[in-house]
Amino acid sequence: MDQTTLTPITVAHGDGIGPEIMEATLRIIKAAGARIQEETIEIGEKVYLRGNTAGIDPSAWESLRRTKVFLKAPITTPQGGGFKSLNVTTRKMLGLYANVRPCVSYAPYVATKHPVMDVVIIRENEEDLYAGIEHQQTPEVVQCLKVISRPGCEKIVRYAFEYARAYGRKKVTCFTKDNIMKQTDGLFHRVFDEIGAEYPELEKEHWIVDIGAAKLADTPEAFDVIVMPNLYGDILSDVAAQIAGSVGLAGSANIGEEVAMFEAIHGSAPRRAGQNLANPSGLLLGAVQMLIHINQPDVATAVHNAWLTTLEDGIHTYDIYKEGISTEKVGTQEFASAVIARLGKTPSKLKPVNYGASGSNTTIKVTLKPAAPVTMATVGVDIFLHHNDRDAQALGAKLQAISANGLALTMITNRGVKVYPDGMSETFCTDHWRCRYKTSDGSAVQYADIIALQHRIHEAGFSIIKTENLCTINGEVAFSAGQGA
Ligand code: NAD
């Protein structure tokens, strides 16, 4: 093959079952005519155990940033503290904002309670509680910041709608918990409604994540494409893959503006390593997504259809083998050979795929629209105190006496529950207090006023652990009310 027509890709063979399933995957896609040139990097356990807490060497970053395409086998994160998650690091450092996980059932060939399931979960991959900003604030209270940005929401929501359009999907559903988190999840939902309006041909719906998750687990056929913030997407994409039949069958794409990473959703299954037992299907379907991404949809189609035909012919690895349905129990490499032997075939019972011809490029590019200018004003401050006396009324009386440049105490909450004024004696209080100061007429304050207030509170002997400004955006209140403030 002419070297100039080959697309360079970075490959990591990983740990545990990783090397076996990667060998099988590469064998299949090359037999199908994948026009790729591999560059191998080492990541994972060996790198961690050499003392690199990120599990990836600088030379590996160099390869990834150059090829911009990463096919990654699962790795083992060593037990014990101090090791950073390679997956989270890679996603955030390379800006891989969209995690795409198709969860499909293959009944009757793979046992499942949900024979007509074909859901694509699109998970935001960089923000939310995964920002990793956690602090111990008082002896009793720790905090993790949930960070959601407007550009972050816009990128993932637009990606979901563009994906639905590119793949002929009918409906995009959004899961959030915006009845409780009105600012963070509220922004995600608002952006979903705003951007959704630009896709009139697609059906749109929003579910609160708890009942949405229950519905997904019970009636997955009611969903098509689902977009959600990071944590919900992490949990529910595993649930969706499992109820479709097996986590061992699902592939995953992590898409950024520049770089993209493709993998199986399962881990390195160390107990199965080195025995030619593992199912390579998850990584193979990750590789199918990669082939579409590098504009080789003809190869992706051939591989996917040959794989479906193999499933249909009952040639199964141990994890999906079932007496009466399967015809042959095979190892990793025999499974790969069976897929290769079926290249060129299309399944007769399972639905065949067609990703188009080479040159039809289904790569999804998302461009952010310029942000509309906003007017932001500070109208008060929440001052967080570490205070051991659990008497909210006594604390309130003392803080009520402290004010600065029009900023006066309006309420105190403990773990978000209002305890002053008019608290209830039954409310349990910790050593962590949020004290809200505002101007009486809602007028704006300067940061110098907030500093003057903090100074007085500090001088009165209180221990301030942090402050949060209370803002309005274009005149609208942009902070939680805190039960009656
Ligand atoms: P796991 O997904 O590796 O394995 C759980 C079980 O699922 C295995 O015992 C096995 O029975 C089955 N299984 C998984 N993949 C299979 C396959 N391809 N074929 C057949 N059976 C399969 O989860 P775990 O045991 O919790 O984690 C093991 C290691 O993997 C840990 O070190 C973890 O940190 C790591 N991990 C890595 C990734 C990744 O690199 N993307 C993801 C998850 C876990």
Short mmCIF file of C-alpha atoms and ligand atoms in Angstrom, two decimals:
data_model
loop_
_atom_site.label_atom_id
_atom_site.label_comp_id
_atom_site.label_asym_id
_atom_site.label_seq_id
_atom_site.Cartn_x
_atom_site.Cartn_y
_atom_site.Cartn_z
CA MET A 1 0.00 0.00 0.00
CA ASP A 2 1.27 3.50 -0.80
CA GLN A 3 2.65 4.89 2.48
CA THR A 4 1.44 8.41 1.67
CA THR A 5 -2.19 7.31 1.70
CA LEU A 6 -1.93 5.77 5.18
CA THR A 7 -3.39 7.66 8.15
CA PRO A 8 -1.01 7.66 11.11
CA ILE A 9 -2.63 6.52 14.36
CA THR A 10 -1.20 6.17 17.86
CA VAL A 11 -1.81 2.76 19.43
CA ALA A 12 -1.44 1.69 23.07
CA HIS A 13 -1.66 -2.03 23.78
CA GLY A 14 -2.46 -1.48 27.47
CA ASP A 15 -2.46 -3.95 30.35
CA GLY A 16 -4.24 -7.18 31.33
CA ILE A 17 -6.32 -8.38 28.37
CA GLY A 18 -5.33 -5.20 26.47
CA PRO A 19 -2.52 -6.66 24.29
CA GLU A 20 -4.66 -9.66 23.22
CA ILE A 21 -7.74 -7.66 22.25
CA MET A 22 -5.61 -5.02 20.52
CA GLU A 23 -3.82 -7.69 18.47
CA ALA A 24 -7.20 -9.16 17.45
CA THR A 25 -8.63 -5.73 16.61
CA LEU A 26 -5.66 -4.64 14.50
CA ARG A 27 -5.65 -7.97 12.68
CA ILE A 28 -9.32 -7.57 11.74
CA ILE A 29 -9.21 -3.93 10.62
CA LYS A 30 -6.03 -4.48 8.59
CA ALA A 31 -7.56 -7.53 6.91
CA ALA A 32 -10.51 -5.29 6.04
CA GLY A 33 -8.13 -2.89 4.31
CA ALA A 34 -7.74 -0.16 6.97
CA ARG A 35 -5.36 2.45 5.54
CA ILE A 36 -3.47 3.12 8.77
CA GLN A 37 0.11 3.45 9.95
CA GLU A 38 0.51 2.64 13.64
CA GLU A 39 2.80 4.34 16.10
CA THR A 40 3.00 2.39 19.35
CA ILE A 41 3.21 4.11 22.73
CA GLU A 42 3.47 2.67 26.21
CA ILE A 43 0.95 3.77 28.83
CA GLY A 44 -0.49 2.36 32.04
CA GLU A 45 0.80 0.07 34.75
CA LYS A 46 4.48 -0.17 33.73
CA VAL A 47 4.71 3.61 33.31
CA TYR A 48 2.96 4.23 36.65
CA LEU A 49 5.26 1.77 38.40
CA ARG A 50 8.32 3.57 36.95
CA GLY A 51 7.22 6.49 39.17
CA ASN A 52 5.25 8.49 36.59
CA THR A 53 2.03 9.31 38.51
CA ALA A 54 0.17 10.18 35.28
CA GLY A 55 0.88 6.78 33.63
CA ILE A 56 2.01 8.37 30.36
CA ASP A 57 5.45 9.59 29.23
CA PRO A 58 6.14 12.95 27.48
CA SER A 59 7.11 11.12 24.24
CA ALA A 60 3.63 9.53 24.17
CA TRP A 61 2.00 12.98 24.38
CA GLU A 62 4.16 14.04 21.44
CA SER A 63 2.86 11.13 19.32
CA LEU A 64 -0.77 11.78 20.29
CA ARG A 65 -0.56 15.49 19.49
CA ARG A 66 0.98 14.70 16.11
CA THR A 67 -1.25 11.86 14.88
CA LYS A 68 -4.36 13.22 16.67
CA VAL A 69 -5.92 9.74 16.59
CA PHE A 70 -5.55 7.35 19.54
CA LEU A 71 -6.63 3.70 19.62
CA LYS A 72 -6.27 2.67 23.24
CA ALA A 73 -6.56 -0.71 24.94
CA PRO A 74 -7.63 -0.74 28.60
CA ILE A 75 -4.98 -0.19 31.25
CA THR A 76 -4.58 -1.17 34.88
CA THR A 77 -4.37 1.64 37.41
CA PRO A 78 -2.16 0.35 40.27
CA GLN A 79 -3.80 0.13 43.69
CA GLY A 80 -2.93 2.77 46.25
CA GLY A 81 -2.95 6.52 46.32
CA GLY A 82 -1.00 9.02 44.24
CA PHE A 83 -1.82 7.64 40.77
CA LYS A 84 -3.85 9.95 38.55
CA SER A 85 -6.52 8.50 36.26
CA LEU A 86 -4.94 8.32 32.80
CA ASN A 87 -8.36 8.43 31.18
CA VAL A 88 -9.44 11.61 32.95
CA THR A 89 -6.02 13.23 32.29
CA THR A 90 -6.10 12.32 28.58
CA ARG A 91 -9.67 13.56 28.10
CA LYS A 92 -9.05 16.87 29.83
CA MET A 93 -5.53 17.61 28.53
CA LEU A 94 -6.50 16.88 24.91
CA GLY A 95 -9.92 18.55 25.17
CA LEU A 96 -11.85 15.35 24.33
CA TYR A 97 -15.18 16.89 25.22
CA ALA A 98 -17.61 14.33 23.77
CA ASN A 99 -17.81 10.72 24.88
CA VAL A 100 -19.93 8.74 22.43
CA ARG A 101 -21.15 5.30 23.52
CA PRO A 102 -23.53 3.36 21.29
CA CYS A 103 -25.38 0.72 23.36
CA VAL A 104 -27.08 -1.82 21.12
CA SER A 105 -28.69 -5.18 21.87
CA TYR A 106 -28.07 -8.15 19.58
CA ALA A 107 -31.02 -10.38 20.41
CA PRO A 108 -31.45 -13.28 20.14
CA TYR A 109 -27.71 -13.87 19.70
CA VAL A 110 -26.66 -12.12 22.93
CA ALA A 111 -28.94 -12.63 25.93
CA THR A 112 -30.69 -9.43 27.02
CA LYS A 113 -33.93 -8.38 28.67
CA HIS A 114 -34.17 -5.59 26.08
CA PRO A 115 -34.15 -7.07 22.57
CA VAL A 116 -34.90 -3.79 20.76
CA MET A 117 -32.36 -1.43 22.24
CA ASP A 118 -30.32 1.00 20.12
CA VAL A 119 -29.32 3.97 22.25
CA VAL A 120 -26.36 6.31 21.81
CA ILE A 121 -25.23 8.02 25.00
CA ILE A 122 -23.33 11.26 24.48
CA ARG A 123 -21.62 12.21 27.69
CA GLU A 124 -19.95 15.55 28.44
CA ASN A 125 -16.38 14.57 29.20
CA GLU A 126 -14.46 17.50 30.72
CA GLU A 127 -16.55 19.33 33.32
CA ASP A 128 -19.02 18.75 36.13
CA LEU A 129 -17.78 17.02 39.30
CA TYR A 130 -14.80 15.69 37.29
CA ALA A 131 -13.12 19.10 37.44
CA GLY A 132 -11.36 17.53 40.42
CA ILE A 133 -11.66 20.64 42.64
CA GLU A 134 -12.16 19.19 46.10
CA HIS A 135 -11.32 20.67 49.49
CA GLN A 136 -11.65 19.87 53.14
CA GLN A 137 -13.13 23.13 54.40
CA THR A 138 -13.72 22.47 58.09
CA PRO A 139 -13.00 19.47 60.30
CA GLU A 140 -16.51 18.23 59.50
CA VAL A 141 -17.09 19.25 55.89
CA VAL A 142 -15.50 18.44 52.53
CA GLN A 143 -16.60 19.92 49.22
CA CYS A 144 -16.37 19.01 45.51
CA LEU A 145 -17.09 21.78 43.01
CA LYS A 146 -19.50 21.06 40.18
CA VAL A 147 -18.25 23.23 37.32
CA ILE A 148 -20.46 23.69 34.27
CA SER A 149 -19.61 26.27 31.58
CA ARG A 150 -21.75 27.70 28.80
CA PRO A 151 -19.16 26.83 26.07
CA GLY A 152 -18.87 23.32 27.56
CA CYS A 153 -22.66 22.85 27.34
CA GLU A 154 -22.83 24.35 23.86
CA LYS A 155 -20.12 22.05 22.50
CA ILE A 156 -21.62 18.80 23.83
CA VAL A 157 -25.24 19.66 23.08
CA ARG A 158 -24.44 20.77 19.53
CA TYR A 159 -22.33 17.62 19.07
CA ALA A 160 -25.34 15.50 20.12
CA PHE A 161 -27.66 17.21 17.64
CA GLU A 162 -25.07 17.06 14.84
CA TYR A 163 -24.49 13.36 15.63
CA ALA A 164 -28.24 12.68 15.45
CA ARG A 165 -28.44 14.48 12.11
CA ALA A 166 -25.35 12.73 10.65
CA TYR A 167 -26.51 9.25 11.69
CA GLY A 168 -30.18 9.63 10.73
CA ARG A 169 -31.43 9.50 14.31
CA LYS A 170 -34.91 10.80 15.15
CA LYS A 171 -34.80 12.08 18.71
CA VAL A 172 -32.38 13.70 21.17
CA THR A 173 -33.14 13.44 24.89
CA CYS A 174 -31.43 15.46 27.62
CA PHE A 175 -31.07 14.19 31.22
CA THR A 176 -30.37 16.69 34.03
CA LYS A 177 -31.31 17.31 37.65
CA ASP A 178 -32.26 20.95 37.11
CA ASN A 179 -35.18 20.84 39.52
CA ILE A 180 -32.49 20.82 42.24
CA MET A 181 -29.35 22.28 40.58
CA LYS A 182 -30.99 25.23 38.87
CA GLN A 183 -27.75 27.03 38.01
CA THR A 184 -25.48 24.18 36.82
CA ASP A 185 -27.88 21.60 35.39
CA GLY A 186 -30.25 24.48 34.65
CA LEU A 187 -27.66 25.94 32.24
CA PHE A 188 -27.20 22.55 30.53
CA HIS A 189 -30.98 22.24 30.05
CA ARG A 190 -31.34 25.87 28.81
CA VAL A 191 -28.56 25.37 26.26
CA PHE A 192 -30.25 22.12 25.14
CA ASP A 193 -33.50 24.05 24.52
CA GLU A 194 -31.69 26.93 22.75
CA ILE A 195 -29.61 24.74 20.43
CA GLY A 196 -32.39 22.19 19.92
CA ALA A 197 -34.50 24.92 18.33
CA GLU A 198 -31.99 24.95 15.43
CA TYR A 199 -32.83 21.29 14.62
CA PRO A 200 -36.58 21.35 13.81
CA GLU A 201 -36.48 17.94 12.11
CA LEU A 202 -35.42 16.20 15.35
CA GLU A 203 -37.70 15.35 18.25
CA LYS A 204 -36.45 16.77 21.56
CA GLU A 205 -37.27 15.89 25.16
CA HIS A 206 -35.88 16.44 28.64
CA TRP A 207 -36.09 14.04 31.59
CA ILE A 208 -35.09 14.58 35.20
CA VAL A 209 -32.17 12.16 35.49
CA ASP A 210 -33.59 9.96 38.25
CA ILE A 211 -36.82 9.02 36.51
CA GLY A 212 -35.03 9.16 33.13
CA ALA A 213 -32.52 6.57 34.39
CA ALA A 214 -35.35 4.37 35.64
CA LYS A 215 -37.10 4.62 32.28
CA LEU A 216 -33.83 3.88 30.42
CA ALA A 217 -33.21 0.76 32.51
CA ASP A 218 -36.81 -0.38 32.05
CA THR A 219 -37.75 0.73 28.51
CA PRO A 220 -34.56 1.58 26.60
CA GLU A 221 -36.42 1.34 23.28
CA ALA A 222 -38.05 4.69 24.21
CA PHE A 223 -34.69 6.45 23.68
CA ASP A 224 -32.52 7.24 20.68
CA VAL A 225 -29.67 9.72 21.37
CA ILE A 226 -29.27 10.87 25.00
CA VAL A 227 -27.01 13.79 25.97
CA MET A 228 -26.03 14.39 29.58
CA PRO A 229 -23.52 15.99 31.92
CA ASN A 230 -20.39 14.04 32.87
CA LEU A 231 -21.32 12.14 36.05
CA TYR A 232 -24.78 11.02 34.92
CA GLY A 233 -23.28 9.99 31.57
CA ASP A 234 -20.51 7.99 33.26
CA ILE A 235 -22.97 5.98 35.33
CA LEU A 236 -25.76 5.60 32.81
CA SER A 237 -23.57 4.63 29.87
CA ASP A 238 -22.33 1.63 31.88
CA VAL A 239 -25.90 0.77 32.85
CA ALA A 240 -27.02 1.08 29.22
CA ALA A 241 -24.13 -1.08 27.93
CA GLN A 242 -24.79 -3.74 30.55
CA ILE A 243 -28.54 -4.00 29.95
CA ALA A 244 -27.93 -4.16 26.20
CA GLY A 245 -26.15 -7.46 26.82
CA SER A 246 -22.61 -7.00 28.11
CA VAL A 247 -20.14 -4.23 28.92
CA GLY A 248 -17.69 -6.41 26.95
CA LEU A 249 -19.46 -5.48 23.69
CA ALA A 250 -19.50 -1.68 23.80
CA GLY A 251 -16.97 0.66 22.18
CA SER A 252 -16.48 4.29 22.97
CA ALA A 253 -15.20 7.39 21.19
CA ASN A 254 -13.78 10.44 22.96
CA ILE A 255 -13.90 13.33 20.53
CA GLY A 256 -12.08 16.66 20.75
CA GLU A 257 -11.64 19.57 18.38
CA GLU A 258 -8.17 18.31 17.41
CA VAL A 259 -7.61 14.84 18.84
CA ALA A 260 -9.86 11.80 19.30
CA MET A 261 -9.44 8.62 21.35
CA PHE A 262 -11.18 5.27 20.75
CA GLU A 263 -11.47 2.41 23.21
CA ALA A 264 -13.61 -0.33 24.75
CA ILE A 265 -15.68 0.75 27.72
CA HIS A 266 -14.52 -2.14 29.91
CA GLY A 267 -11.27 -2.34 31.87
CA SER A 268 -8.20 -4.56 31.68
CA ALA A 269 -9.85 -7.62 33.34
CA PRO A 270 -6.50 -8.82 34.78
CA ARG A 271 -7.93 -12.19 35.88
CA ARG A 272 -8.64 -13.05 32.22
CA ALA A 273 -5.28 -11.83 30.90
CA GLY A 274 -2.93 -14.02 28.88
CA GLN A 275 -5.46 -16.85 28.38
CA ASN A 276 -6.85 -15.98 24.93
CA LEU A 277 -10.29 -15.72 26.54
CA ALA A 278 -11.29 -12.05 26.30
CA ASN A 279 -13.90 -10.73 23.92
CA PRO A 280 -12.25 -8.16 21.59
CA SER A 281 -15.64 -6.75 20.46
CA GLY A 282 -15.66 -3.58 22.61
CA LEU A 283 -12.28 -2.44 21.30
CA LEU A 284 -13.20 -3.53 17.77
CA LEU A 285 -16.35 -1.36 17.86
CA GLY A 286 -14.20 1.50 19.22
CA ALA A 287 -11.95 0.94 16.18
CA VAL A 288 -15.03 1.07 13.90
CA GLN A 289 -15.78 4.54 15.31
CA MET A 290 -12.13 5.45 14.64
CA LEU A 291 -12.35 4.32 11.02
CA ILE A 292 -15.39 6.55 10.50
CA HIS A 293 -13.52 9.42 12.17
CA ILE A 294 -10.49 9.06 9.87
CA ASN A 295 -12.80 8.99 6.87
CA GLN A 296 -12.58 5.28 6.08
CA PRO A 297 -16.32 4.51 6.43
CA ASP A 298 -16.07 1.79 3.77
CA VAL A 299 -13.67 -0.18 6.00
CA ALA A 300 -15.79 0.58 9.11
CA THR A 301 -18.87 -0.81 7.35
CA ALA A 302 -17.07 -3.99 6.23
CA VAL A 303 -15.67 -4.67 9.73
CA HIS A 304 -18.96 -3.97 11.52
CA ASN A 305 -21.04 -6.15 9.17
CA ALA A 306 -18.53 -9.02 9.35
CA TRP A 307 -18.62 -8.76 13.16
CA LEU A 308 -22.46 -8.82 13.20
CA THR A 309 -22.41 -11.86 10.92
CA THR A 310 -20.00 -13.63 13.30
CA LEU A 311 -22.35 -12.96 16.24
CA GLU A 312 -25.28 -14.16 14.16
CA ASP A 313 -23.42 -17.35 13.23
CA GLY A 314 -23.19 -18.12 16.96
CA ILE A 315 -19.39 -17.88 17.16
CA HIS A 316 -19.00 -16.46 20.65
CA THR A 317 -16.35 -15.84 23.29
CA TYR A 318 -16.99 -17.24 26.79
CA ASP A 319 -18.66 -14.09 28.13
CA ILE A 320 -21.60 -14.25 25.70
CA TYR A 321 -21.59 -17.99 24.97
CA LYS A 322 -24.96 -19.60 25.66
CA GLU A 323 -25.92 -23.23 25.13
CA GLY A 324 -28.71 -23.45 22.55
CA ILE A 325 -27.91 -20.09 20.91
CA SER A 326 -24.16 -20.23 20.36
CA THR A 327 -22.70 -22.73 17.92
CA GLU A 328 -19.03 -22.51 18.92
CA LYS A 329 -17.12 -21.21 21.96
CA VAL A 330 -13.92 -19.54 20.75
CA GLY A 331 -10.93 -17.69 22.15
CA THR A 332 -9.91 -14.11 21.34
CA GLN A 333 -7.79 -14.89 18.29
CA GLU A 334 -10.19 -17.52 16.87
CA PHE A 335 -12.99 -14.96 17.18
CA ALA A 336 -10.86 -12.47 15.23
CA SER A 337 -10.19 -15.09 12.54
CA ALA A 338 -13.94 -15.80 12.31
CA VAL A 339 -14.64 -12.08 11.76
CA ILE A 340 -11.91 -11.91 9.10
CA ALA A 341 -13.40 -14.96 7.34
CA ARG A 342 -16.73 -13.07 7.12
CA LEU A 343 -15.39 -9.82 5.66
CA GLY A 344 -17.59 -8.91 2.72
CA LYS A 345 -20.69 -10.54 4.26
CA THR A 346 -23.69 -8.73 5.71
CA PRO A 347 -25.84 -10.13 8.50
CA SER A 348 -29.20 -11.59 7.52
CA LYS A 349 -31.07 -11.28 10.84
CA LEU A 350 -29.30 -8.45 12.68
CA LYS A 351 -29.56 -5.01 11.10
CA PRO A 352 -26.60 -4.34 8.78
CA VAL A 353 -24.77 -0.99 8.99
CA ASN A 354 -23.76 1.35 6.19
CA TYR A 355 -21.49 4.24 7.06
CA GLY A 356 -21.20 5.40 3.45
CA ALA A 357 -18.37 5.36 0.96
CA SER A 358 -14.91 6.69 1.61
CA GLY A 359 -15.01 10.44 1.01
CA SER A 360 -18.52 10.82 2.41
CA ASN A 361 -16.91 11.99 5.70
CA THR A 362 -19.21 11.70 8.68
CA THR A 363 -16.74 13.46 11.00
CA ILE A 364 -18.69 15.89 13.13
CA LYS A 365 -17.20 19.34 13.61
CA VAL A 366 -18.73 21.69 16.13
CA THR A 367 -18.10 25.42 16.01
CA LEU A 368 -19.06 27.68 18.87
CA LYS A 369 -21.06 30.75 17.97
CA PRO A 370 -19.70 34.04 19.34
CA ALA A 371 -21.02 34.58 22.86
CA ALA A 372 -23.61 37.31 23.34
CA PRO A 373 -22.23 40.05 25.62
CA VAL A 374 -23.59 39.97 29.18
CA THR A 375 -23.84 42.56 31.96
CA MET A 376 -22.72 41.15 35.28
CA ALA A 377 -23.16 42.92 38.63
CA THR A 378 -22.25 41.88 42.19
CA VAL A 379 -25.15 42.43 44.60
CA GLY A 380 -23.83 40.67 47.69
CA VAL A 381 -21.63 37.91 49.03
CA ASP A 382 -21.93 34.52 50.70
CA ILE A 383 -19.30 34.28 53.42
CA PHE A 384 -18.55 30.72 54.57
CA LEU A 385 -17.41 30.30 58.17
CA HIS A 386 -15.91 27.50 60.20
CA HIS A 387 -17.70 27.89 63.54
CA ASN A 388 -17.94 25.19 66.21
CA ASP A 389 -20.87 26.46 68.30
CA ARG A 390 -23.99 24.87 66.76
CA ASP A 391 -26.33 27.63 68.04
CA ALA A 392 -27.53 29.33 64.83
CA GLN A 393 -29.50 32.04 66.65
CA ALA A 394 -26.45 33.13 68.67
CA LEU A 395 -24.29 33.20 65.51
CA GLY A 396 -26.96 35.20 63.66
CA ALA A 397 -27.26 37.76 66.42
CA LYS A 398 -23.48 38.33 66.38
CA LEU A 399 -23.23 38.60 62.58
CA GLN A 400 -26.32 40.83 62.39
CA ALA A 401 -24.33 43.41 64.31
CA ILE A 402 -21.61 43.41 61.62
CA SER A 403 -22.22 45.22 58.32
CA ALA A 404 -20.21 47.24 55.78
CA ASN A 405 -21.14 49.84 53.15
CA GLY A 406 -24.78 48.75 52.88
CA LEU A 407 -24.05 44.98 53.03
CA ALA A 408 -26.17 43.42 55.80
CA LEU A 409 -26.84 39.83 56.89
CA THR A 410 -29.98 38.39 55.26
CA MET A 411 -29.69 34.72 56.24
CA ILE A 412 -27.47 31.89 57.42
CA THR A 413 -27.67 28.34 56.08
CA ASN A 414 -26.04 25.14 57.24
CA ARG A 415 -25.55 22.51 54.50
CA GLY A 416 -27.92 24.65 52.41
CA VAL A 417 -30.77 24.69 54.97
CA LYS A 418 -31.81 28.09 56.30
CA VAL A 419 -31.18 28.22 60.05
CA TYR A 420 -31.30 31.99 60.63
CA PRO A 421 -33.56 33.90 60.87
CA ASP A 422 -36.55 31.65 61.68
CA GLY A 423 -34.70 28.33 61.69
CA MET A 424 -36.09 25.16 63.18
CA SER A 425 -34.60 23.62 66.32
CA GLU A 426 -34.77 20.16 64.66
CA THR A 427 -32.29 21.09 61.88
CA PHE A 428 -28.92 19.44 62.45
CA CYS A 429 -26.01 21.86 62.10
CA THR A 430 -22.37 21.11 61.27
CA ASP A 431 -19.36 23.41 61.78
CA HIS A 432 -19.80 24.89 58.25
CA TRP A 433 -21.98 28.01 57.86
CA ARG A 434 -22.93 30.05 54.80
CA CYS A 435 -23.73 33.67 55.77
CA ARG A 436 -25.43 35.72 53.08
CA TYR A 437 -24.89 39.50 52.95
CA LYS A 438 -26.76 41.73 50.49
CA THR A 439 -27.68 45.36 50.00
CA SER A 440 -31.23 46.11 51.17
CA ASP A 441 -32.28 47.56 47.79
CA GLY A 442 -30.49 45.03 45.55
CA SER A 443 -28.00 47.67 44.35
CA ALA A 444 -24.53 46.64 43.18
CA VAL A 445 -21.48 46.64 45.44
CA GLN A 446 -17.77 46.97 44.78
CA TYR A 447 -15.29 44.24 45.68
CA ALA A 448 -13.71 46.71 48.13
CA ASP A 449 -17.02 46.67 50.08
CA ILE A 450 -16.82 42.87 50.33
CA ILE A 451 -13.21 43.05 51.53
CA ALA A 452 -14.23 45.64 54.18
CA LEU A 453 -17.01 43.31 55.36
CA GLN A 454 -14.65 40.31 55.51
CA HIS A 455 -12.18 42.39 57.49
CA ARG A 456 -14.84 43.23 60.11
CA ILE A 457 -15.99 39.63 60.38
CA HIS A 458 -12.37 38.50 60.78
CA GLU A 459 -11.71 41.22 63.40
CA ALA A 460 -14.76 39.98 65.35
CA GLY A 461 -12.95 36.63 65.71
CA PHE A 462 -14.71 34.51 63.07
CA SER A 463 -12.89 32.07 60.81
CA ILE A 464 -13.67 32.67 57.11
CA ILE A 465 -13.06 29.64 54.87
CA LYS A 466 -14.22 31.10 51.56
CA THR A 467 -16.50 33.60 49.88
CA GLU A 468 -18.72 33.48 46.78
CA ASN A 469 -19.89 36.67 45.10
CA LEU A 470 -23.63 36.94 44.45
CA CYS A 471 -24.15 38.11 40.89
CA THR A 472 -26.85 39.10 38.49
CA ILE A 473 -26.50 38.45 34.76
CA ASN A 474 -28.37 40.94 32.58
CA GLY A 475 -30.38 41.86 35.69
CA GLU A 476 -31.42 38.23 36.43
CA VAL A 477 -30.47 36.66 39.76
CA ALA A 478 -27.67 34.12 39.11
CA PHE A 479 -27.30 32.33 42.43
CA SER A 480 -29.44 29.85 44.33
CA ALA A 481 -32.07 31.33 46.60
CA GLY A 482 -31.14 29.22 49.61
CA GLN A 483 -34.61 28.61 51.01
CA GLY A 484 -36.16 32.00 51.32
CA ALA A 485 -33.26 34.45 51.19
P1 NAD B 1 -13.07 -4.79 34.02
O1 NAD B 1 -14.00 -4.17 33.04
O2 NAD B 1 -11.65 -4.86 33.65
O3 NAD B 1 -13.54 -6.29 34.31
C1 NAD B 1 -14.72 -6.66 34.99
C2 NAD B 1 -15.11 -8.08 34.55
O4 NAD B 1 -15.77 -7.98 33.30
C3 NAD B 1 -13.94 -9.03 34.32
O5 NAD B 1 -13.59 -9.75 35.44
C4 NAD B 1 -14.45 -9.94 33.23
O6 NAD B 1 -15.20 -10.98 33.81
C5 NAD B 1 -15.41 -9.07 32.46
N1 NAD B 1 -14.82 -8.50 31.23
C6 NAD B 1 -14.42 -7.22 31.00
N2 NAD B 1 -13.99 -7.07 29.76
C7 NAD B 1 -14.13 -8.27 29.16
C8 NAD B 1 -13.86 -8.75 27.85
N3 NAD B 1 -13.35 -7.95 26.89
N4 NAD B 1 -14.10 -10.05 27.59
C9 NAD B 1 -14.61 -10.85 28.51
N5 NAD B 1 -14.89 -10.47 29.76
C10 NAD B 1 -14.65 -9.19 30.09
O7 NAD B 1 -13.28 -4.03 35.40
P2 NAD B 1 -12.43 -4.07 36.77
O8 NAD B 1 -12.11 -5.50 37.10
O9 NAD B 1 -13.19 -3.27 37.74
O10 NAD B 1 -11.09 -3.29 36.48
C11 NAD B 1 -9.84 -3.91 36.17
C12 NAD B 1 -8.80 -2.84 35.88
O11 NAD B 1 -9.19 -2.11 34.72
C13 NAD B 1 -8.60 -1.81 36.98
O12 NAD B 1 -7.22 -1.56 37.15
C14 NAD B 1 -9.28 -0.57 36.45
O13 NAD B 1 -8.69 0.60 36.94
C15 NAD B 1 -9.05 -0.72 34.97
N6 NAD B 1 -10.01 -0.02 34.10
C16 NAD B 1 -9.48 0.54 32.98
C17 NAD B 1 -10.31 1.18 32.08
C18 NAD B 1 -9.69 1.78 30.86
O14 NAD B 1 -8.50 1.71 30.66
N7 NAD B 1 -10.48 2.42 29.99
C19 NAD B 1 -11.70 1.22 32.29
C20 NAD B 1 -12.22 0.60 33.44
C21 NAD B 1 -11.36 -0.04 34.34
#
